[in-house]
XYZ file of C-alpha atoms in Angstrom:
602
model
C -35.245 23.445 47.845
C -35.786 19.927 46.826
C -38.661 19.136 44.719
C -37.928 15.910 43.758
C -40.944 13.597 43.941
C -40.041 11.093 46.646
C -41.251 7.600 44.605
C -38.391 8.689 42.021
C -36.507 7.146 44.316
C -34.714 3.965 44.771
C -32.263 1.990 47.195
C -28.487 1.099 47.973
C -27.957 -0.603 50.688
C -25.083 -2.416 52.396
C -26.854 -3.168 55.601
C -24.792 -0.883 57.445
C -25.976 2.543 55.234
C -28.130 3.586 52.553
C -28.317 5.303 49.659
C -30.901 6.711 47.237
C -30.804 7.204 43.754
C -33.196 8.986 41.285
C -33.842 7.903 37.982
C -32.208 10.017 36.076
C -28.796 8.404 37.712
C -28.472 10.951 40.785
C -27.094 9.764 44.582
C -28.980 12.644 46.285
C -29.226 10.774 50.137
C -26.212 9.079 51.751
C -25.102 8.491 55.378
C -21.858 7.411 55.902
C -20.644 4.810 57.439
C -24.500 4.031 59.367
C -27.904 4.678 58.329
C -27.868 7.437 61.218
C -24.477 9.148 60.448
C -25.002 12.946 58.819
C -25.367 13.189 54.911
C -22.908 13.012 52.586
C -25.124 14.024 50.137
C -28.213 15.370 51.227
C -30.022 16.767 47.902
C -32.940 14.994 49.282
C -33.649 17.944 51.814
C -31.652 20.608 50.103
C -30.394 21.220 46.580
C -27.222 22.858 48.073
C -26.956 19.848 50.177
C -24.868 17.759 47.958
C -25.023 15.095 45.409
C -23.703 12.719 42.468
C -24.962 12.557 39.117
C -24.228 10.512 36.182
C -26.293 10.667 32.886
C -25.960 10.789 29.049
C -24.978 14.517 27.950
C -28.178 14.805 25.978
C -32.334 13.738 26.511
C -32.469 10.457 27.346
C -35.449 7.406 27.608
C -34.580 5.723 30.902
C -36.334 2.580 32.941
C -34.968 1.124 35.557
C -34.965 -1.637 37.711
C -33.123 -4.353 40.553
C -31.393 -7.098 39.049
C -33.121 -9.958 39.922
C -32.894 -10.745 43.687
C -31.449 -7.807 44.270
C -30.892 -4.996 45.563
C -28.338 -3.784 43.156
C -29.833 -0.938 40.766
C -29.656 -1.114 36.499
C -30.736 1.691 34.962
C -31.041 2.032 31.046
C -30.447 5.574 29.096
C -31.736 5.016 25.455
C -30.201 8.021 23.505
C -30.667 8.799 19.542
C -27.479 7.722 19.219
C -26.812 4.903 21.462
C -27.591 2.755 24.880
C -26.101 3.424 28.115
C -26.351 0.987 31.240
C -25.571 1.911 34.880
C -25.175 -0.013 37.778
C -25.165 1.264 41.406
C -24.537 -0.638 44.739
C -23.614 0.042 48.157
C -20.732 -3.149 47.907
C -21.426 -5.826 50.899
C -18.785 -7.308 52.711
C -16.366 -9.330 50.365
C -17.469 -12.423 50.138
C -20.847 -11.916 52.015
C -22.811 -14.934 51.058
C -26.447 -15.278 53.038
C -25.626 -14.213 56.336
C -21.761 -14.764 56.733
C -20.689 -11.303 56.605
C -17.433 -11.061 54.643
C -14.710 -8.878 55.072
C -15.927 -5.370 55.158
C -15.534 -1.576 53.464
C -18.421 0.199 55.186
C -19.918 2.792 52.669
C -18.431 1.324 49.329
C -20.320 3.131 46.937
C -20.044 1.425 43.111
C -21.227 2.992 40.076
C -20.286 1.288 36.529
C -21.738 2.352 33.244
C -21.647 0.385 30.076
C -22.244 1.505 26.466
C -24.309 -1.704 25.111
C -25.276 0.257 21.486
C -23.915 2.979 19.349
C -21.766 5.886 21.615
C -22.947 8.224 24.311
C -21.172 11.247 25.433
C -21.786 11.463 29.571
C -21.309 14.102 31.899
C -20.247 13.701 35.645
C -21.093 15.948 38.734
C -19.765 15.021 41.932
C -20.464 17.424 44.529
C -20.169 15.628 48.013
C -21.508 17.620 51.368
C -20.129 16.320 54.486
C -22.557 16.650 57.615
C -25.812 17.519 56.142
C -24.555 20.264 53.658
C -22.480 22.215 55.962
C -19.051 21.187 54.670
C -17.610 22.160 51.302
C -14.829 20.237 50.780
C -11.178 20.996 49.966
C -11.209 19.043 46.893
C -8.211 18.267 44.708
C -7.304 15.339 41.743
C -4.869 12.415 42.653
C -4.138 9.744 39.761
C -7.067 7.423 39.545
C -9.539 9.968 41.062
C -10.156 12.498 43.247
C -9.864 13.675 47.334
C -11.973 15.365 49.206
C -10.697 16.496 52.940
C -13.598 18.753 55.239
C -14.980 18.097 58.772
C -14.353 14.455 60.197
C -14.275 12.595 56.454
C -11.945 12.195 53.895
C -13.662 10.870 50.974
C -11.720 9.176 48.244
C -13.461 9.300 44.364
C -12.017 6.456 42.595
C -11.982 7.293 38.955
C -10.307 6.410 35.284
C -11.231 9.754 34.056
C -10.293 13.392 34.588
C -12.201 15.260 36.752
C -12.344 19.608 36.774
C -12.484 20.548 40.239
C -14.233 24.004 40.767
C -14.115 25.084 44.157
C -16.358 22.346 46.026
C -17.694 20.966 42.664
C -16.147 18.545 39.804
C -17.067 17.645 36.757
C -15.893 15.015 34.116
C -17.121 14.875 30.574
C -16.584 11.201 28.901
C -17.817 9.270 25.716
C -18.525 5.614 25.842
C -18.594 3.416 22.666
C -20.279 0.019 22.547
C -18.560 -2.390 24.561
C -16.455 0.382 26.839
C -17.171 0.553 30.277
C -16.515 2.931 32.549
C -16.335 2.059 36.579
C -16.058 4.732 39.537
C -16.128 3.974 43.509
C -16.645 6.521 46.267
C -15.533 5.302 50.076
C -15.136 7.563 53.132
C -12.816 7.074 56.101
C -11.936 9.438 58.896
C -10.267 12.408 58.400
C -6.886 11.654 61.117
C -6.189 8.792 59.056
C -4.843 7.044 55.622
C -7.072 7.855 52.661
C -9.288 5.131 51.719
C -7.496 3.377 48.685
C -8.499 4.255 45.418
C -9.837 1.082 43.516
C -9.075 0.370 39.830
C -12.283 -0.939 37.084
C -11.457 -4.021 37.233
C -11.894 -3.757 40.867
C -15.019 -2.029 40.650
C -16.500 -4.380 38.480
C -15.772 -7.701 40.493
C -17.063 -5.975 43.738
C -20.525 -5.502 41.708
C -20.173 -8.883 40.494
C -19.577 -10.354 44.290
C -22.338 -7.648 45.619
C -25.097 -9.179 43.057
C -23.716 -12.782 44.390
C -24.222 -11.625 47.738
C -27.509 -10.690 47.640
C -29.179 -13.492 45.565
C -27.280 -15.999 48.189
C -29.302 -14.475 50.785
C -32.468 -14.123 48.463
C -32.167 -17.902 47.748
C -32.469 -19.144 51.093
C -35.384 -16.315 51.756
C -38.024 -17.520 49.406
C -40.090 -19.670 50.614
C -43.464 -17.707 50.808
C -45.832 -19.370 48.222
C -49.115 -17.642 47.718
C -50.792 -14.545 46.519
C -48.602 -11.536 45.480
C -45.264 -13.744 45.741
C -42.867 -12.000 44.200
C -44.229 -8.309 46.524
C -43.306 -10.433 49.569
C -39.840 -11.746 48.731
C -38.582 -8.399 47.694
C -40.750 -6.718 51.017
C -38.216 -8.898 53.088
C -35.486 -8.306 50.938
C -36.231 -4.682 51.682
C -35.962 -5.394 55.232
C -32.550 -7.154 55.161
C -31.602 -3.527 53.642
C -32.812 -1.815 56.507
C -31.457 -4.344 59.144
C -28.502 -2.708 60.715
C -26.052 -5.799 60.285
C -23.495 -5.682 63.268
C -26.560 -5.935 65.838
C -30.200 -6.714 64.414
C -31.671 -3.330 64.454
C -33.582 -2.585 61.806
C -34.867 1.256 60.954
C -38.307 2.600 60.072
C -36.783 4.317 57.461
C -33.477 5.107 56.092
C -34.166 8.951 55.680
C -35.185 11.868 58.008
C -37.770 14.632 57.671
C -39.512 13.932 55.060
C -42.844 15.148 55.418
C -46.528 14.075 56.155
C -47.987 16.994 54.905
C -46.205 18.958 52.070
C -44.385 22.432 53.288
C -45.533 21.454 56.920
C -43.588 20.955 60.256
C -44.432 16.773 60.474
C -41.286 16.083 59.934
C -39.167 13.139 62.182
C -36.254 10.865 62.150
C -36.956 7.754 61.343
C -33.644 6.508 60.883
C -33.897 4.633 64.422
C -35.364 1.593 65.747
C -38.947 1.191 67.613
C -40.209 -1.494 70.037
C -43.944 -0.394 68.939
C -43.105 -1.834 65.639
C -41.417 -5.681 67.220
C -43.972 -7.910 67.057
C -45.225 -6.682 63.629
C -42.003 -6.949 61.928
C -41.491 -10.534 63.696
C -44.208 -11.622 62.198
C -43.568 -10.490 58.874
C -39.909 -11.697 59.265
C -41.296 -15.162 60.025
C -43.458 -15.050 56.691
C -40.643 -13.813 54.453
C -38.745 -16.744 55.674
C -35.806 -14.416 58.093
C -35.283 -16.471 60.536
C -31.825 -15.438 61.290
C -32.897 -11.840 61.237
C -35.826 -12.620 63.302
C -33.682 -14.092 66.274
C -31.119 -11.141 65.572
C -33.965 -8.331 66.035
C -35.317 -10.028 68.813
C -32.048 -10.143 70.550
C -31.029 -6.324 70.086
C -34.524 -5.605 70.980
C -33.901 -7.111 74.207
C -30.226 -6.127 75.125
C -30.774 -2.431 74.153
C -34.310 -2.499 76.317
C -32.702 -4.154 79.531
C -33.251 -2.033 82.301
C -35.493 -1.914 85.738
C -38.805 -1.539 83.717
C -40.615 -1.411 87.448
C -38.730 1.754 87.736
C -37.978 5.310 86.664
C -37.434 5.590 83.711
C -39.643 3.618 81.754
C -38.937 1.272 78.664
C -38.035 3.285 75.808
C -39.934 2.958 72.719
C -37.531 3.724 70.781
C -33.494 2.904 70.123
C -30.710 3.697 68.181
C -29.596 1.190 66.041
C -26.454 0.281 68.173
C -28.812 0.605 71.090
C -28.307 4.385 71.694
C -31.059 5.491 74.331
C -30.138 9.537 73.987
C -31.471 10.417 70.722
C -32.346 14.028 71.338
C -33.717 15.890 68.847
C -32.477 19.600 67.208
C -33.163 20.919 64.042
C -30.845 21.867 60.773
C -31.531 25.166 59.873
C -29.380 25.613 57.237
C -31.411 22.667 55.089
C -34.839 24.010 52.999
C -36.287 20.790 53.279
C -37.789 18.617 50.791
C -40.429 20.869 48.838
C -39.823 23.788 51.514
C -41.165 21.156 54.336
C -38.906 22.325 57.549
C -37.819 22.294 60.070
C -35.359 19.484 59.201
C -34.948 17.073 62.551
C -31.892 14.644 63.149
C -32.728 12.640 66.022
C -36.446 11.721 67.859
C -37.650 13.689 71.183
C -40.055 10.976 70.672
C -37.469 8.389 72.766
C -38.963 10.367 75.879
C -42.704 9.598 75.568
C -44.719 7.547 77.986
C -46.263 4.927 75.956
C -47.614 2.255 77.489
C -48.262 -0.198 74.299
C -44.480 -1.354 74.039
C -45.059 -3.798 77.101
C -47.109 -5.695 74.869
C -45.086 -5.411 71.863
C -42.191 -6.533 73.419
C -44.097 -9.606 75.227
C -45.623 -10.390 71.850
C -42.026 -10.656 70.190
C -40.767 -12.602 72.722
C -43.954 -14.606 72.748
C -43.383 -15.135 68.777
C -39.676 -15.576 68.783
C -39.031 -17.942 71.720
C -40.254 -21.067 70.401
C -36.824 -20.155 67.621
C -34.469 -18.665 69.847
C -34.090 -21.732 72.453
C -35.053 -20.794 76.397
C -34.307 -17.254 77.507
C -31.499 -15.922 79.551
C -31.835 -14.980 83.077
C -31.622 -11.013 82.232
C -34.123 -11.163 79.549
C -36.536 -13.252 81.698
C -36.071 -10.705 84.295
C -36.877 -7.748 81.608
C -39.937 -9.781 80.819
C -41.074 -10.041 83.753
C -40.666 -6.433 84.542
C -42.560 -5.223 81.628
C -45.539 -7.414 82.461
C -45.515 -6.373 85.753
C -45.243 -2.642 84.820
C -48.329 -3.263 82.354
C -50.189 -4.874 85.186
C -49.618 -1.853 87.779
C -49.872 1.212 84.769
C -52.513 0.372 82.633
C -54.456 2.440 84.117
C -52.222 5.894 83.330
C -52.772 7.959 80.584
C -50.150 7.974 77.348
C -49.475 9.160 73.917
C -50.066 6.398 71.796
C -48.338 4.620 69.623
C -49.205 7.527 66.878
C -46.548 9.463 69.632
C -49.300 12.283 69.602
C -47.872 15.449 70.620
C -50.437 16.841 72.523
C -51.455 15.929 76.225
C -51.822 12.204 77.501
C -55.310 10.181 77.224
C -56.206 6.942 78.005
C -55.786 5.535 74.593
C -57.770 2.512 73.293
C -54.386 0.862 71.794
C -52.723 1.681 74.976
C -54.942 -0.439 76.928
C -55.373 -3.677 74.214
C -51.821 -3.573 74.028
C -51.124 -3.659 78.053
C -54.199 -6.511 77.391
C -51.562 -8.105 74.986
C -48.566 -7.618 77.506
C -50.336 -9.851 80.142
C -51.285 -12.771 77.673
C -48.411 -13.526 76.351
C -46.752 -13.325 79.596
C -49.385 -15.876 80.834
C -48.833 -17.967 78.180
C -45.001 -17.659 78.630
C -45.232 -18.196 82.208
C -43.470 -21.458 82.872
C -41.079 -20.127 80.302
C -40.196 -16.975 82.696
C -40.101 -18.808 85.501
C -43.191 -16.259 86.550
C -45.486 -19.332 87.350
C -46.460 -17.517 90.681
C -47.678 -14.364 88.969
C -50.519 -16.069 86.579
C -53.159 -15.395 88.726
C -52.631 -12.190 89.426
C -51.749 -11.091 85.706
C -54.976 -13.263 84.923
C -56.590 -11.344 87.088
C -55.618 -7.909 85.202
C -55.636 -9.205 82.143
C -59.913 -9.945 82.868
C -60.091 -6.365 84.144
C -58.376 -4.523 80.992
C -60.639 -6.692 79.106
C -63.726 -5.866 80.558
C -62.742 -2.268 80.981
C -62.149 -1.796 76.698
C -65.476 -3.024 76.569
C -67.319 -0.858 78.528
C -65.495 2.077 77.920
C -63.662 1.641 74.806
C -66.833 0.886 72.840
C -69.017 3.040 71.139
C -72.427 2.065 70.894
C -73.102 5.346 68.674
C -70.562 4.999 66.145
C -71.025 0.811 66.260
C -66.530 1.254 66.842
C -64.505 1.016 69.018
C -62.839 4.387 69.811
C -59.498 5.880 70.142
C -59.902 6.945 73.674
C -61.688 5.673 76.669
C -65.367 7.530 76.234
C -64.239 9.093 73.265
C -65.678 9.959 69.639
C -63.011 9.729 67.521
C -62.225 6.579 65.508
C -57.987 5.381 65.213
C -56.731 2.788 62.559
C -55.339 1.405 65.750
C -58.366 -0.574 66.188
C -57.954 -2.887 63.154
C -55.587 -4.554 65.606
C -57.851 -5.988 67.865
C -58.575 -9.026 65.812
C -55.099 -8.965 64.528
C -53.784 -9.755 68.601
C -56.337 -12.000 69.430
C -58.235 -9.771 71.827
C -62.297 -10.755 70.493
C -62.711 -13.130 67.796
C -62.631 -12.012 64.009
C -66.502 -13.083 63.573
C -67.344 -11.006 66.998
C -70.215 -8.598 66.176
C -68.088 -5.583 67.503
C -64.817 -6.418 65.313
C -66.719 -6.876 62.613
C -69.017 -3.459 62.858
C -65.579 -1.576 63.664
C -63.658 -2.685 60.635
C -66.763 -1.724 58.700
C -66.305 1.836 60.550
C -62.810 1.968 59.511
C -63.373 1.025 55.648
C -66.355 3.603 55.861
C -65.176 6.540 57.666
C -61.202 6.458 58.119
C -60.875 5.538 53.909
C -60.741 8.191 50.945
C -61.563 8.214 47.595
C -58.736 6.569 46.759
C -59.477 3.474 49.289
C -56.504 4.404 51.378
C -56.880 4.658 55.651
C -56.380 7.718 57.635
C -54.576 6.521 60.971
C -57.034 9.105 62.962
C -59.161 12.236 61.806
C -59.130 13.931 65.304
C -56.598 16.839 66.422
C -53.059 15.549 67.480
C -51.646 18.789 68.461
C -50.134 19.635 65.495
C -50.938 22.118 62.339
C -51.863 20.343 59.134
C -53.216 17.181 57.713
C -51.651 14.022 57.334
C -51.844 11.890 54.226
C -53.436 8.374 54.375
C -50.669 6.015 56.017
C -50.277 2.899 53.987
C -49.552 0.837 57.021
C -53.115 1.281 58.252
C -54.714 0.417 54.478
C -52.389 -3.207 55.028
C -54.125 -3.476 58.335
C -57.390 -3.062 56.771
C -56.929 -5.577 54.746
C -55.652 -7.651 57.010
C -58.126 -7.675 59.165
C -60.634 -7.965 56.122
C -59.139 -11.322 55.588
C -59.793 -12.481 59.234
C -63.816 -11.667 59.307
C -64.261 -13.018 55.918
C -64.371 -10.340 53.580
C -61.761 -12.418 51.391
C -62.822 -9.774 48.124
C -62.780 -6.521 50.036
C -59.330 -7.713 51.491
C -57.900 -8.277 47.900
C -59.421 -5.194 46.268
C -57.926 -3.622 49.981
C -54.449 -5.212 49.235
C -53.981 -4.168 45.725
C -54.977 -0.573 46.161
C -52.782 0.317 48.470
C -49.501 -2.095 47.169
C -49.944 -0.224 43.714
C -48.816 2.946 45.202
C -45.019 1.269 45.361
C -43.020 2.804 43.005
C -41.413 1.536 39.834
C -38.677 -0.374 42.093
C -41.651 -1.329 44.298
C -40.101 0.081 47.386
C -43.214 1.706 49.440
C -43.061 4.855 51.305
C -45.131 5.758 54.989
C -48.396 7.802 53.907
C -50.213 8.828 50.462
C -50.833 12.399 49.821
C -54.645 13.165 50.297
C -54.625 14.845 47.120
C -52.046 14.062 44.398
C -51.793 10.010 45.850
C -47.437 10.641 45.582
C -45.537 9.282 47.990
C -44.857 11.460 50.947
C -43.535 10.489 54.424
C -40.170 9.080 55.405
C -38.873 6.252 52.643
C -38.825 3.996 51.961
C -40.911 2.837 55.217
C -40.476 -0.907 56.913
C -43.648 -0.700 58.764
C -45.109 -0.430 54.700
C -43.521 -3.517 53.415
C -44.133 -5.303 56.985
C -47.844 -4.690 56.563
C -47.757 -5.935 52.888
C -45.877 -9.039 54.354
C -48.454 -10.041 57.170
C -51.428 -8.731 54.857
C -50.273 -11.109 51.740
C -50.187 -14.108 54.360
C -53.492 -13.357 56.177
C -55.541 -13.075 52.828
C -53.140 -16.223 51.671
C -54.546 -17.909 54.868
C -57.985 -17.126 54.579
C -58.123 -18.323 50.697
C -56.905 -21.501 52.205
């Protein structure tokens, strides 16, 4: 099994796919040619499942890090007897500059290594795994590199070297001197047709060259943020370009699958997909990192994929695949270990079928964020609007699952409810806008009633909180975004006396936030999800607590790796990164976080 720790990690992306590369110079997670396609190499999971290393022969001193503005990964061997640099990239589109994409090769995967010092000898392992492991290629050399034909690929290793092909495995053993360079290239294509081309160095090296190009074009137009913690929130939204799914908006919650919220346990989903639950947070942090384009892009695929009769059977999803796939039914690999013996191992989300009644609000909230950007609405996404404010005005009452997508039986959720609150002011406020002028009164109306109903029954006089369920005992995370929606003001005694519940009861030792501490249906414990630890310092910043919020934010953005790419949740005992990764709704709460406390300082 893989044992790995998951913050050795860092990221390739071409904003189509992803890889993810250890520090010792390993691909070990790549879907080819989208973020959801199977593995190519799949290490991550299993250690049978495929991968591609490149490292000096002998021990090594390595750091790492992205070339400025990038995300474009240099990593530096220091051996006794000389210096080795590598490069890796998932190559853009040819030419990509900010957000013209150029002309494409999906799943262009560039590796380069330079001897800067001295000479050191390297050794080569390329092991590819079509479909999540369960393909061992037919592999056999070609001049310039190497072709691999199994399942629906055909994978073409583009290479100046010999490899020795053993069975499904080859290896090439090479010795750089200062100033030699050596430059490989990996591309799929399907298996019925030509083989992708094999590229030569020179090649190679000008496609890194353009790739770095591409992605400080887009970084230079993307940095506008000026406060606290500056440089965290350029590369947080440089992150999220990564995991924005070019050809239509979507962006994923992560770029992996079951990796686990509790080590060796069963909490293991597909995150590889995109949620309306998270909209109007990652508009908002999309705004702050300065993404306009990608802002008006999300919105839009959030909005096409989610047309439907909302009013009707079946409801609004919360979920989407990232070409606006609705079907995303779940089944389970069990040929793959899973990372650390943590299975079963899950491609796709039974989650898609939940009832959840909060994503009326979050998608009235984007739209409510967005529209003053995107110019008036079209008739079919007025209508959706509509619909889902109507459907939060006639279902608020109905039980759920939460946004947590709890696994156990519906309740009447807090969130649910301040969400479905949410739904009906923004739809009020967007009224005119909708063309829904005759409907204020009524969803005024309902809005007052929701209102008044969280505070009777929502409240907690007890616990001073207010509580994850209607007349319930338990205290959610989900709470902290009361003040962050608007729903009481941030001075309000009961905001303020349930953010001091959260930092006092929901918080470890290591001043990270539990989502929730009650049962969910599921064996095990969750670690502390980093999302929630933003949120408390978030909403920190709104009640005034301008040093608690600091000390809040820099806790839990320390726990970003040496790339600072974030992952979902903590471990409750070690503090490694566990959960999928790296996670958007992370870098999204850093975003919004940085400019609350930014605002408040002001």
């Amino acid at each position: 099994m893989s044992t790995r720790p998951i913050g050795d990690y860092a990221m390739l992306s071409d904003c189509r796919s992803a890889a993810l590369v250890t520090s010792d110079g390993s691909i070990d997670w790549l879907c080819l040619p989208r973020f959801d396609s199977p593995a190519v190499f799949g290490r991550l999971l299993d250690d049978d499942a495929g991968s591609w290393a490149i490292h000096p022969t002998g021990p090594a001193e390595v750091t790492r890090r992205y070339i400025e503005d990038t995300l474009v990964v240099e990593t530096t061997f220091q051996t006794r007897d000389g210096t080795l640099v590598l490069q890796d990239a998932l190559a853009l589109g040819r030419g990509e500059r900010g957000h013209e994409l150029g002309r494409s090769s999906p799943g262009l995967l560039l590796r380069r290594l330079t001897c800067t010092q001295g000479r050191v000898p390297v050794d080569i392992v390329y092991a590819p795994r079509p479909e999540f492991g369960l393909v061992r290629p037919l592999m056999h050399p070609v001049p310039g590199g190497l072709i691999a034909r199994g399942g629906t690929d055909v994978l073409t290793l583009s290479s100046p070297v010999e490899f020795r092909v053993n069975g499904s495995i080859a290896h090439a053993a090479h010795t750089l001197r200062a100033g030699q360079s050596l430059s490989l290239a990996l591309q799929a294509g399907p298996a019925w047709g030509p083989e992708p081309p094999r590229r030569t160095s020179r090649a190679i090296a000008h496609r890194i060259h353009d790739t770095v190009r591409g992605w400080r074009s887009w970084s230079r137009t993307h940095a506008d943020y000026q406060g606290p913690w500056q440089r965290q929130v350029n590369h947080s939204g440089r992150v999220l370009r990564a995991m924005t799914y070019a050809p239509t908006g979507a962006i994923v919650a992560a770029v992996t699958t079951s990796l686990p919220e509790s080590i060796g346990g069963e909490r293991n989903w597909d995150y590889r997909y995109t949620w309306i639950r998270d909209a109007s947070f990652t508009l908002h942090a999309l705004n702050t990192a300065t993404c306009e384009e990608e802002e008006t892009a999300f919105f839009t695929f959030l909005s096409r994929a989610s047309a439907t009769q909302v009013d009707a059977e079946p409801d609004l999803q919360i979920m989407y695949g990232i070409g606006g796939e609705r079907d995303l039914s779940e089944r389970s690999l069990p040929h793959l270990r899973g990372w650390r013996g943590s299975a079963p191992v899950r491609v796709g989300n039974d989650a898609w079928r939940q009832h959840q009644l909060d994503v009326y609000g979050e998608l009235l909230d984007a739209a409510h964020r967005t529209y003053r950007d995107i110019g008036p609405f079209d008739p079919l996404t007025r209508s959706l609007l509509v619909g889902a404010a109507e459907t939060a005005a006639h279902r608020w009452q109905e039980p759920d699952q939460s946004l947590w997508e709890i696994r156990g039986p519906s309740m009447h959720f807090t969130h649910s409810k301040l969400m479905c609150w949410v739904a009906l002011d923004r739809a009020i406020n967007l009224a005119s806008t909708l063309g829904a002028t005759s409907r204020t009164a009524d969803w005024i109306r309902i809005r007052n009633e929701i209102h008044a109903a969280i505070l009777t029954y929502g409240w907690n006089e007890q616990l001073g909180a207010f509580t994850q369920t209607f007349g319930g005992t338990h205290l959610d995370a989900a709470a902290l975004m009361m003040p962050l929606v608007g729903f009481l003001p941030p001075d309000e005694p009961r905001i303020r006396s349930t953010v001091q519940a959260v930092a006092t009861h929901l918080t470890d030792a290591r001043g990270l936030v539990h989502r929730y501490r009650s049962a969910d249906g599921l064996p095990g414990e969750e670690g502390t999800f980093l999302l929630c630890t933003f949120w408390l310092a978030h909403a920190l910043a709104l009640t005034g607590l301008d040093t608690e919020a600091r000390r809040t934010f820099e806790t839990v953005a320390s726990h970003a790796n040496d790339v600072g790419l974030l992952s979902e949740e903590a471990d409750t005992a070690t503090g490694e990164a566990i959960g999928n990764f790296p996670q958007a709704l992370s870098h999204i709460g850093l975003i919004n976080a940085a400019r609350a406390i930014r605002d408040a300082l002001r």
